[in-house]
Amino acid sequence: MMDTIADPRTARSPADQRHDELLQRATDLASVFAGRAARAEDLRRLPPENERDLHASGLYRMLQPQAIGGAELGYESLITIGAALAAGCASTAWNLTNLASHHWMLAMFPPAAQDRVWNEDRDALIASSFVFPAAKVAKAPGGYVVSGRWPFSSGVDVCAWNMLAGVVRAEGEAPDHRVFLIPRSDYTILDTWHVTGLKGTGSNDVVCEEVFVPQEMTVSVADLKGGATPGSERHPAPLYRLPVFALFPAILSGVGLGNGEGALTDYVASTRKRSASYTGARLAELQSIQIHIGSAAARLAHSRRMMLAICEEAMADAARGHVPDLVTKFAYRRDLAFATDLATAAVDEINTGSGAQALYLAGSQQRRFRDAHAISAHIAFSTDVANAAFGRLVLGMEADNPVV
C-alpha cells in the first residue's frame, strides 16, 4: 500500500490551518451569540458569557504575534472571521475585530510597551478611540501629558488598556499625530452608549485628565503608514508592516458583511415556508421575492470579494516590502466604504422584501436592520467622505486625512 502524498496545489499551510480552525470556532459560536443578542442589547455591552467564549476560543488573539502565543493570522481574517461571527451577533463581532486589531497594533509599538502589557497578561484587552482632535497633548520630560474626552471606545468596560489618539503640537514643528497607550487606572469610563444600533458594543466615552504617558508607551502615526515600525525588529512579519489607517475600515467592514449574510440566510429560511397573510400565496413562488433575494445575494457576494481582495493585495505588497502610494491607500478606503455600503443595501433589500414581518421585536431582522445602519454610520464607511478624499487626491490637491 502506497503512502498518500499531499498535493502541493491543495496542501494547507500552517497559517491556513490556523485560520480554518479559528474560522470554524467563530462559525460554531455565531449561533450561540445569536441566542444572546437580545441580552447584549439589554445590557448595552457583551454578556460576560460572550467574553468568556471569545477568550476561550482564542479569537481575541487571532492577530497577536505567534511569539506571544497568538495565532498571527493574515489580515483577511478580520473579514472572514468577523463576518462569520456577525452572522450571529453584529455587536459581538464588532467588539471582537476591534479588540483583536489592537493586539496587531501593539506589535508595532516600541518593545517596552509590548512588554508592559503582554508580560503582565497576554490575554489583556485593549480598547481604543482614534478621534485625534479629542485630546489636549503637551510634551513633558520623558513623554507627554494627555487630557481629553474620547467617544466610541467599543468594549471598553472589559479592557485593561486603551489606545487614545491625539495631536502633539509644538512651535516650529509639524503636527505629530500620535497614539497613547493608557492603563485603565488612568481614565474614567462614562456611561454614554444609549443608542439604536450595535447596542451591545458598550462603545462608551472615556475621559482622562493630565495623565503622563511615557515616550515608550506611544507611537507616532508616521510610523504606522506601512513598512518598518518601532516593533519591527521583534515582529518583522508582513502582517505588522501594513499601513494601519489606510486599511482601518477593514477592521470593521466584515461585520457589516456578516450581518448582511446572516440576514439573507434567515430570510431565505423563513421565506421557504411562509405564505402571504392576505392571499395565502406561497412567498417563495413570488417573483418579487426571488428578485429581492437575488439582488441582496449579488450585493453581498461583491462586497465579500472586494473586501478580501483589498486585504490580500495589501498582504502581498507587505510581503514583498512594497508600501502603497497615497492614491492606492485612499482607494482602499474608498472601496471598503463602497463594499460596506453594498452590505447595508443588501439588508435594506431584505427588509423591503420582509414586509411587516420585519417589524416584530421577537425576530432578528429589525436588529440586523438597526445594526447595518449603525455600522454604516461610522465615518470610515461614509462613501461621500471616502470618494471625496480619493477625488481630491487624484485632482492634484493635498490629502485631507493626515493619518493615511
Tab-separated table of C-alpha atoms in Angstrom:
chain	number	residue	atom	x	y	z
A	1	MET	CA	0.000	0.000	0.000
A	2	MET	CA	1.472	3.334	-1.074
A	3	ASP	CA	1.727	6.288	1.285
A	4	THR	CA	-0.512	9.187	0.431
A	5	ILE	CA	1.435	12.213	-0.811
A	6	ALA	CA	-0.141	15.628	-0.299
A	7	ASP	CA	-0.770	17.555	-3.500
A	8	PRO	CA	1.227	20.796	-3.142
A	9	ARG	CA	-1.502	22.597	-5.071
A	10	THR	CA	-4.082	21.794	-2.399
A	11	ALA	CA	-1.963	21.395	0.749
A	12	ARG	CA	-2.850	23.855	3.504
A	13	SER	CA	-0.070	25.879	5.106
A	14	PRO	CA	0.141	26.061	8.920
A	15	ALA	CA	-1.205	29.629	8.714
A	16	ASP	CA	-4.149	28.444	6.595
A	17	GLN	CA	-4.822	25.647	9.056
A	18	ARG	CA	-4.816	28.078	11.986
A	19	HIS	CA	-7.207	30.322	10.075
A	20	ASP	CA	-9.577	27.473	9.239
A	21	GLU	CA	-9.610	26.282	12.843
A	22	LEU	CA	-10.447	29.721	14.240
A	23	LEU	CA	-12.972	30.336	11.471
A	24	GLN	CA	-14.757	27.110	12.430
A	25	ARG	CA	-14.815	28.195	16.068
A	26	ALA	CA	-16.319	31.536	15.045
A	27	THR	CA	-18.913	29.792	12.881
A	28	ASP	CA	-19.848	27.457	15.742
A	29	LEU	CA	-20.148	30.381	18.173
A	30	ALA	CA	-22.275	32.519	15.848
A	31	SER	CA	-25.482	30.646	16.617
A	32	VAL	CA	-24.689	30.755	20.333
A	33	PHE	CA	-24.192	34.513	20.215
A	34	ALA	CA	-27.370	34.923	18.142
A	35	GLY	CA	-29.272	33.403	21.046
A	36	ARG	CA	-27.747	36.002	23.384
A	37	ALA	CA	-28.136	39.007	21.075
A	38	ALA	CA	-31.229	40.340	22.830
A	39	ARG	CA	-29.438	40.105	26.174
A	40	ALA	CA	-26.469	42.024	24.758
A	41	GLU	CA	-28.850	44.762	23.673
A	42	ASP	CA	-30.449	44.908	27.102
A	43	LEU	CA	-27.056	45.090	28.823
A	44	ARG	CA	-25.690	47.592	26.268
A	45	ARG	CA	-22.466	45.577	26.358
A	46	LEU	CA	-21.496	41.983	25.674
A	47	PRO	CA	-22.769	39.423	28.177
A	48	PRO	CA	-19.990	38.006	30.381
A	49	GLU	CA	-20.525	34.577	28.828
A	50	ASN	CA	-19.744	36.033	25.362
A	51	GLU	CA	-16.489	37.443	26.715
A	52	ARG	CA	-15.579	34.069	28.231
A	53	ASP	CA	-16.324	32.260	24.980
A	54	LEU	CA	-14.246	34.703	22.923
A	55	HIS	CA	-11.277	34.301	25.265
A	56	ALA	CA	-11.591	30.505	25.399
A	57	SER	CA	-11.820	30.253	21.602
A	58	GLY	CA	-8.592	32.225	21.082
A	59	LEU	CA	-10.389	34.600	18.701
A	60	TYR	CA	-9.310	37.739	20.540
A	61	ARG	CA	-5.702	36.766	19.811
A	62	MET	CA	-6.092	35.988	16.112
A	63	LEU	CA	-3.749	38.815	15.034
A	64	GLN	CA	-1.401	38.634	18.010
A	65	PRO	CA	2.169	37.556	17.136
A	66	GLN	CA	2.917	33.859	17.431
A	67	ALA	CA	5.927	34.786	19.579
A	68	ILE	CA	3.417	35.963	22.214
A	69	GLY	CA	1.244	32.871	21.798
A	70	GLY	CA	-1.189	34.396	19.312
A	71	ALA	CA	-2.400	32.935	16.025
A	72	GLU	CA	-0.820	35.611	13.769
A	73	LEU	CA	-3.394	35.106	11.018
A	74	GLY	CA	-3.456	37.136	7.824
A	75	TYR	CA	-5.220	40.486	7.776
A	76	GLU	CA	-8.081	38.996	5.752
A	77	SER	CA	-9.140	37.093	8.884
A	78	LEU	CA	-10.748	40.306	10.105
A	79	ILE	CA	-13.156	39.896	7.191
A	80	THR	CA	-13.685	36.130	7.239
A	81	ILE	CA	-13.882	35.643	10.999
A	82	GLY	CA	-15.616	38.963	11.630
A	83	ALA	CA	-18.288	38.065	9.073
A	84	ALA	CA	-18.753	34.567	10.498
A	85	LEU	CA	-19.445	35.956	13.965
A	86	ALA	CA	-21.576	38.852	12.724
A	87	ALA	CA	-23.898	36.351	11.067
A	88	GLY	CA	-24.963	35.627	14.642
A	89	CYS	CA	-24.452	38.918	16.504
A	90	ALA	CA	-23.022	42.088	14.976
A	91	SER	CA	-22.249	43.660	18.355
A	92	THR	CA	-20.122	40.700	19.412
A	93	ALA	CA	-18.304	40.649	16.066
A	94	TRP	CA	-17.714	44.417	16.228
A	95	ASN	CA	-16.002	44.129	19.596
A	96	LEU	CA	-14.040	41.073	18.545
A	97	THR	CA	-12.472	42.636	15.447
A	98	ASN	CA	-11.937	45.961	17.223
A	99	LEU	CA	-10.125	44.469	20.189
A	100	ALA	CA	-8.273	41.813	18.174
A	101	SER	CA	-6.853	44.547	15.943
A	102	HIS	CA	-5.260	46.211	18.957
A	103	HIS	CA	-3.052	43.158	19.557
A	104	TRP	CA	-1.958	43.670	15.935
A	105	MET	CA	-1.229	47.335	16.533
A	106	LEU	CA	0.583	46.730	19.822
A	107	ALA	CA	3.110	44.612	17.926
A	108	MET	CA	4.087	47.844	16.130
A	109	PHE	CA	4.665	49.818	19.353
A	110	PRO	CA	8.103	50.078	20.976
A	111	PRO	CA	9.137	46.786	22.648
A	112	ALA	CA	8.841	48.368	26.114
A	113	ALA	CA	5.107	48.934	25.547
A	114	GLN	CA	4.634	45.364	24.373
A	115	ASP	CA	6.451	44.047	27.433
A	116	ARG	CA	4.439	46.242	29.785
A	117	VAL	CA	1.151	44.805	28.502
A	118	TRP	CA	1.938	41.242	27.446
A	119	ASN	CA	4.351	40.319	30.231
A	120	GLU	CA	1.555	41.118	32.669
A	121	ASP	CA	-1.250	39.415	30.716
A	122	ARG	CA	-1.090	38.098	27.166
A	123	ASP	CA	-4.894	37.998	27.103
A	124	ALA	CA	-5.226	41.650	28.149
A	125	LEU	CA	-7.794	43.502	26.069
A	126	ILE	CA	-7.102	46.988	24.734
A	127	ALA	CA	-9.844	49.440	23.767
A	128	SER	CA	-9.343	52.484	21.553
A	129	SER	CA	-10.645	55.787	20.304
A	130	PHE	CA	-8.828	57.195	17.306
A	131	VAL	CA	-10.530	60.576	17.416
A	132	PHE	CA	-7.391	62.693	17.246
A	133	PRO	CA	-8.927	66.138	17.916
A	134	ALA	CA	-10.389	64.868	21.224
A	135	ALA	CA	-7.080	65.204	23.067
A	136	LYS	CA	-5.047	68.018	24.525
A	137	VAL	CA	-1.393	66.935	24.497
A	138	ALA	CA	1.705	68.619	25.863
A	139	LYS	CA	5.283	67.438	25.683
A	140	ALA	CA	6.924	66.650	29.029
A	141	PRO	CA	10.326	65.251	30.054
A	142	GLY	CA	10.345	61.586	29.009
A	143	GLY	CA	6.899	61.641	27.463
A	144	TYR	CA	3.623	63.531	27.177
A	145	VAL	CA	0.809	64.856	29.357
A	146	VAL	CA	-2.578	63.939	27.908
A	147	SER	CA	-6.103	65.162	28.689
A	148	GLY	CA	-9.367	64.776	26.809
A	149	ARG	CA	-12.673	63.062	26.267
A	150	TRP	CA	-12.907	60.428	23.542
A	151	PRO	CA	-16.132	58.884	22.164
A	152	PHE	CA	-16.897	55.424	20.755
A	153	SER	CA	-14.474	53.306	22.794
A	154	SER	CA	-16.006	49.940	21.949
A	155	GLY	CA	-15.812	47.159	24.537
A	156	VAL	CA	-14.050	49.476	26.959
A	157	ASP	CA	-15.640	48.045	30.117
A	158	VAL	CA	-13.654	44.786	29.882
A	159	CYS	CA	-10.352	46.310	28.796
A	160	ALA	CA	-7.221	46.839	30.854
A	161	TRP	CA	-5.746	49.398	28.463
A	162	ASN	CA	-6.836	51.991	25.915
A	163	MET	CA	-5.221	53.357	22.754
A	164	LEU	CA	-6.226	57.016	22.709
A	165	ALA	CA	-5.303	59.368	19.879
A	166	GLY	CA	-4.102	62.931	19.968
A	167	VAL	CA	-2.071	65.544	18.111
A	168	VAL	CA	1.179	66.884	19.535
A	169	ARG	CA	1.645	70.491	18.506
A	170	ALA	CA	4.920	72.246	19.201
A	171	GLU	CA	6.095	75.598	17.907
A	172	GLY	CA	8.212	75.227	14.800
A	173	GLU	CA	7.316	71.561	14.349
A	174	ALA	CA	4.799	69.786	12.141
A	175	PRO	CA	1.777	68.336	13.987
A	176	ASP	CA	2.548	64.830	15.232
A	177	HIS	CA	-0.495	62.542	15.201
A	178	ARG	CA	0.206	60.007	17.921
A	179	VAL	CA	-1.452	57.072	19.725
A	180	PHE	CA	-1.101	56.867	23.514
A	181	LEU	CA	-1.382	53.558	25.379
A	182	ILE	CA	-3.015	54.325	28.732
A	183	PRO	CA	-3.832	51.885	31.577
A	184	ARG	CA	-7.363	51.512	32.956
A	185	SER	CA	-6.399	53.231	36.228
A	186	ASP	CA	-5.697	56.492	34.363
A	187	TYR	CA	-9.019	57.064	32.610
A	188	THR	CA	-12.697	57.169	33.539
A	189	ILE	CA	-15.480	55.450	31.590
A	190	LEU	CA	-18.669	57.465	31.039
A	191	ASP	CA	-21.961	55.615	30.526
A	192	THR	CA	-22.953	57.265	27.246
A	193	TRP	CA	-23.855	54.321	24.985
A	194	HIS	CA	-27.650	54.729	24.705
A	195	VAL	CA	-28.215	54.050	21.004
A	196	THR	CA	-30.408	52.293	18.441
A	197	GLY	CA	-27.868	50.030	16.737
A	198	LEU	CA	-24.831	47.984	17.753
A	199	LYS	CA	-26.325	48.359	21.203
A	200	GLY	CA	-24.286	45.526	22.709
A	201	THR	CA	-20.871	47.038	21.937
A	202	GLY	CA	-20.716	49.268	25.026
A	203	SER	CA	-18.956	51.956	22.984
A	204	ASN	CA	-18.796	54.458	25.829
A	205	ASP	CA	-16.847	57.694	26.167
A	206	VAL	CA	-13.629	57.830	28.179
A	207	VAL	CA	-12.022	60.786	29.959
A	208	CYS	CA	-8.567	61.405	31.358
A	209	GLU	CA	-7.078	64.488	33.000
A	210	GLU	CA	-3.398	65.418	32.965
A	211	VAL	CA	-2.142	61.839	32.552
A	212	PHE	CA	1.580	61.379	31.999
A	213	VAL	CA	2.320	58.868	29.226
A	214	PRO	CA	5.971	57.742	28.885
A	215	GLN	CA	7.516	58.070	25.421
A	216	GLU	CA	7.825	54.289	25.059
A	217	MET	CA	4.056	53.873	25.579
A	218	THR	CA	3.264	55.890	22.461
A	219	VAL	CA	3.685	55.511	18.728
A	220	SER	CA	3.552	58.146	16.014
A	221	VAL	CA	1.123	57.614	13.156
A	222	ALA	CA	4.036	58.483	10.878
A	223	ASP	CA	5.495	55.084	11.868
A	224	LEU	CA	2.270	53.238	11.032
A	225	LYS	CA	1.925	54.168	7.367
A	226	GLY	CA	3.456	50.956	6.026
A	227	GLY	CA	6.870	49.344	6.280
A	228	ALA	CA	9.115	49.301	9.334
A	229	THR	CA	7.667	50.242	12.727
A	230	PRO	CA	9.182	50.633	16.214
A	231	GLY	CA	8.232	46.977	16.794
A	232	SER	CA	9.649	45.569	13.542
A	233	GLU	CA	12.862	44.165	14.987
A	234	ARG	CA	10.796	41.957	17.267
A	235	HIS	CA	7.931	41.257	14.857
A	236	PRO	CA	9.164	41.538	11.246
A	237	ALA	CA	6.302	39.592	9.600
A	238	PRO	CA	4.429	41.309	6.730
A	239	LEU	CA	1.266	41.496	8.870
A	240	TYR	CA	2.967	44.061	11.095
A	241	ARG	CA	4.167	46.183	8.174
A	242	LEU	CA	0.732	47.038	6.796
A	243	PRO	CA	-0.409	50.687	6.632
A	244	VAL	CA	-2.683	50.858	9.674
A	245	PHE	CA	-5.061	53.707	8.935
A	246	ALA	CA	-5.194	53.132	5.176
A	247	LEU	CA	-6.654	49.706	5.969
A	248	PHE	CA	-8.520	50.723	9.116
A	249	PRO	CA	-12.024	50.239	7.576
A	250	ALA	CA	-11.270	46.528	7.043
A	251	ILE	CA	-11.141	46.051	10.804
A	252	LEU	CA	-14.902	46.637	10.881
A	253	SER	CA	-16.229	46.138	7.351
A	254	GLY	CA	-16.508	42.357	7.734
A	255	VAL	CA	-19.059	42.954	10.476
A	256	GLY	CA	-21.354	44.708	8.005
A	257	LEU	CA	-20.820	41.886	5.525
A	258	GLY	CA	-21.602	39.126	8.026
A	259	ASN	CA	-24.619	40.980	9.373
A	260	GLY	CA	-25.990	41.093	5.827
A	261	GLU	CA	-25.152	37.459	5.135
A	262	GLY	CA	-26.893	36.413	8.346
A	263	ALA	CA	-29.946	38.465	7.393
A	264	LEU	CA	-30.101	36.796	3.979
A	265	THR	CA	-29.710	33.301	5.430
A	266	ASP	CA	-32.522	33.904	7.915
A	267	TYR	CA	-34.753	35.462	5.269
A	268	VAL	CA	-34.337	32.611	2.813
A	269	ALA	CA	-35.025	30.030	5.532
A	270	SER	CA	-38.182	31.758	6.730
A	271	THR	CA	-39.489	32.576	3.241
A	272	ARG	CA	-39.367	28.969	2.082
A	273	LYS	CA	-42.182	28.083	4.481
A	274	ARG	CA	-44.181	31.329	4.643
A	275	SER	CA	-47.409	32.234	2.915
A	276	ALA	CA	-48.795	35.720	2.312
A	277	SER	CA	-51.147	36.763	5.116
A	278	TYR	CA	-53.911	38.095	2.865
A	279	THR	CA	-53.739	35.922	-0.268
A	280	GLY	CA	-52.300	32.691	1.091
A	281	ALA	CA	-49.821	32.565	-1.796
A	282	ARG	CA	-46.500	30.845	-1.121
A	283	LEU	CA	-43.968	33.674	-0.839
A	284	ALA	CA	-41.219	31.562	-2.387
A	285	GLU	CA	-43.200	31.451	-5.636
A	286	LEU	CA	-43.470	35.234	-5.954
A	287	GLN	CA	-41.031	36.643	-8.487
A	288	SER	CA	-40.687	39.867	-6.499
A	289	ILE	CA	-39.383	37.876	-3.521
A	290	GLN	CA	-36.996	35.952	-5.748
A	291	ILE	CA	-35.666	39.239	-7.135
A	292	HIS	CA	-35.073	40.651	-3.645
A	293	ILE	CA	-33.108	37.525	-2.722
A	294	GLY	CA	-31.031	37.574	-5.915
A	295	SER	CA	-30.285	41.280	-5.591
A	296	ALA	CA	-29.233	41.023	-1.931
A	297	ALA	CA	-27.079	37.965	-2.658
A	298	ALA	CA	-25.310	39.736	-5.534
A	299	ARG	CA	-24.507	42.750	-3.369
A	300	LEU	CA	-23.120	40.565	-0.592
A	301	ALA	CA	-21.050	38.444	-2.965
A	302	HIS	CA	-19.434	41.537	-4.484
A	303	SER	CA	-18.934	43.049	-1.044
A	304	ARG	CA	-17.060	39.977	0.172
A	305	ARG	CA	-14.888	39.754	-2.939
A	306	MET	CA	-13.892	43.411	-2.700
A	307	MET	CA	-13.017	43.270	0.982
A	308	LEU	CA	-10.925	40.128	0.674
A	309	ALA	CA	-9.164	41.331	-2.478
A	310	ILE	CA	-8.030	44.529	-0.740
A	311	CYS	CA	-6.674	42.637	2.267
A	312	GLU	CA	-4.910	40.064	0.100
A	313	GLU	CA	-3.369	42.759	-2.097
A	314	ALA	CA	-2.110	44.656	0.956
A	315	MET	CA	-0.628	41.490	2.475
A	316	ALA	CA	1.121	40.647	-0.816
A	317	ASP	CA	2.590	44.155	-1.001
A	318	ALA	CA	3.845	43.931	2.581
A	319	ALA	CA	5.411	40.526	1.892
A	320	ARG	CA	7.479	41.986	-0.966
A	321	GLY	CA	8.410	45.081	1.014
A	322	HIS	CA	6.281	47.463	-1.029
A	323	VAL	CA	4.484	50.379	0.645
A	324	PRO	CA	1.486	51.514	-1.433
A	325	ASP	CA	1.322	55.109	-2.599
A	326	LEU	CA	-1.286	57.563	-1.340
A	327	VAL	CA	-3.634	57.022	-4.271
A	328	THR	CA	-3.714	53.289	-3.549
A	329	LYS	CA	-4.224	53.886	0.177
A	330	PHE	CA	-7.166	56.194	-0.425
A	331	ALA	CA	-8.531	53.708	-2.965
A	332	TYR	CA	-8.502	51.095	-0.195
A	333	ARG	CA	-10.655	53.344	1.969
A	334	ARG	CA	-12.923	54.250	-0.971
A	335	ASP	CA	-13.529	50.627	-1.903
A	336	LEU	CA	-14.003	49.387	1.662
A	337	ALA	CA	-16.634	52.070	2.204
A	338	PHE	CA	-18.340	51.071	-1.045
A	339	ALA	CA	-18.216	47.376	-0.167
A	340	THR	CA	-19.798	48.085	3.215
A	341	ASP	CA	-22.449	50.209	1.520
A	342	LEU	CA	-23.294	47.185	-0.625
A	343	ALA	CA	-23.801	45.102	2.515
A	344	THR	CA	-26.077	47.764	4.008
A	345	ALA	CA	-28.076	47.906	0.776
A	346	ALA	CA	-28.490	44.119	0.915
A	347	VAL	CA	-30.018	44.372	4.391
A	348	ASP	CA	-32.336	47.117	3.135
A	349	GLU	CA	-33.358	44.883	0.234
A	350	ILE	CA	-34.172	42.051	2.625
A	351	ASN	CA	-36.062	44.431	4.884
A	352	THR	CA	-38.194	45.580	1.961
A	353	GLY	CA	-38.970	42.002	0.986
A	354	SER	CA	-39.843	41.077	4.558
A	355	GLY	CA	-42.809	43.422	4.791
A	356	ALA	CA	-44.460	43.890	8.173
A	357	GLN	CA	-42.806	40.703	9.421
A	358	ALA	CA	-39.588	42.716	9.868
A	359	LEU	CA	-41.240	44.928	12.487
A	360	TYR	CA	-41.509	42.303	15.213
A	361	LEU	CA	-39.011	42.683	18.035
A	362	ALA	CA	-39.069	38.917	18.549
A	363	GLY	CA	-37.409	38.464	15.158
A	364	SER	CA	-33.810	39.169	14.202
A	365	GLN	CA	-34.462	41.295	11.100
A	366	GLN	CA	-35.230	44.502	12.984
A	367	ARG	CA	-31.956	44.151	14.905
A	368	ARG	CA	-29.976	43.404	11.757
A	369	PHE	CA	-31.503	46.461	10.074
A	370	ARG	CA	-30.586	48.713	13.019
A	371	ASP	CA	-27.094	47.224	13.244
A	372	ALA	CA	-26.494	47.635	9.500
A	373	HIS	CA	-27.226	51.335	9.684
A	374	ALA	CA	-25.207	51.763	12.867
A	375	ILE	CA	-22.237	50.193	11.074
A	376	SER	CA	-22.677	52.404	8.014
A	377	ALA	CA	-22.802	55.476	10.285
A	378	HIS	CA	-19.104	55.013	11.128
A	379	ILE	CA	-17.067	57.741	9.440
A	380	ALA	CA	-14.870	55.082	7.792
A	381	PHE	CA	-17.909	53.912	5.814
A	382	SER	CA	-19.118	57.287	4.588
A	383	THR	CA	-18.883	56.921	0.823
A	384	ASP	CA	-19.178	60.712	0.493
A	385	VAL	CA	-16.092	61.213	2.659
A	386	ALA	CA	-14.113	58.349	1.093
A	387	ASN	CA	-14.954	59.271	-2.500
A	388	ALA	CA	-14.212	62.960	-1.946
A	389	ALA	CA	-10.864	62.164	-0.299
A	390	PHE	CA	-9.875	59.991	-3.258
A	391	GLY	CA	-11.119	62.505	-5.821
A	392	ARG	CA	-9.297	65.350	-4.103
A	393	LEU	CA	-6.021	63.441	-4.294
A	394	VAL	CA	-6.246	62.411	-7.952
A	395	LEU	CA	-7.158	66.005	-8.864
A	396	GLY	CA	-3.778	67.101	-7.581
A	397	MET	CA	-4.710	68.500	-4.183
A	398	GLU	CA	-3.150	67.522	-0.872
A	399	ALA	CA	-4.700	64.663	1.068
A	400	ASP	CA	-7.160	65.859	3.703
A	401	ASN	CA	-6.557	62.898	6.043
A	402	PRO	CA	-3.043	63.162	7.503
A	403	VAL	CA	-3.056	59.742	9.197
A	404	VAL	CA	-3.307	57.696	5.975
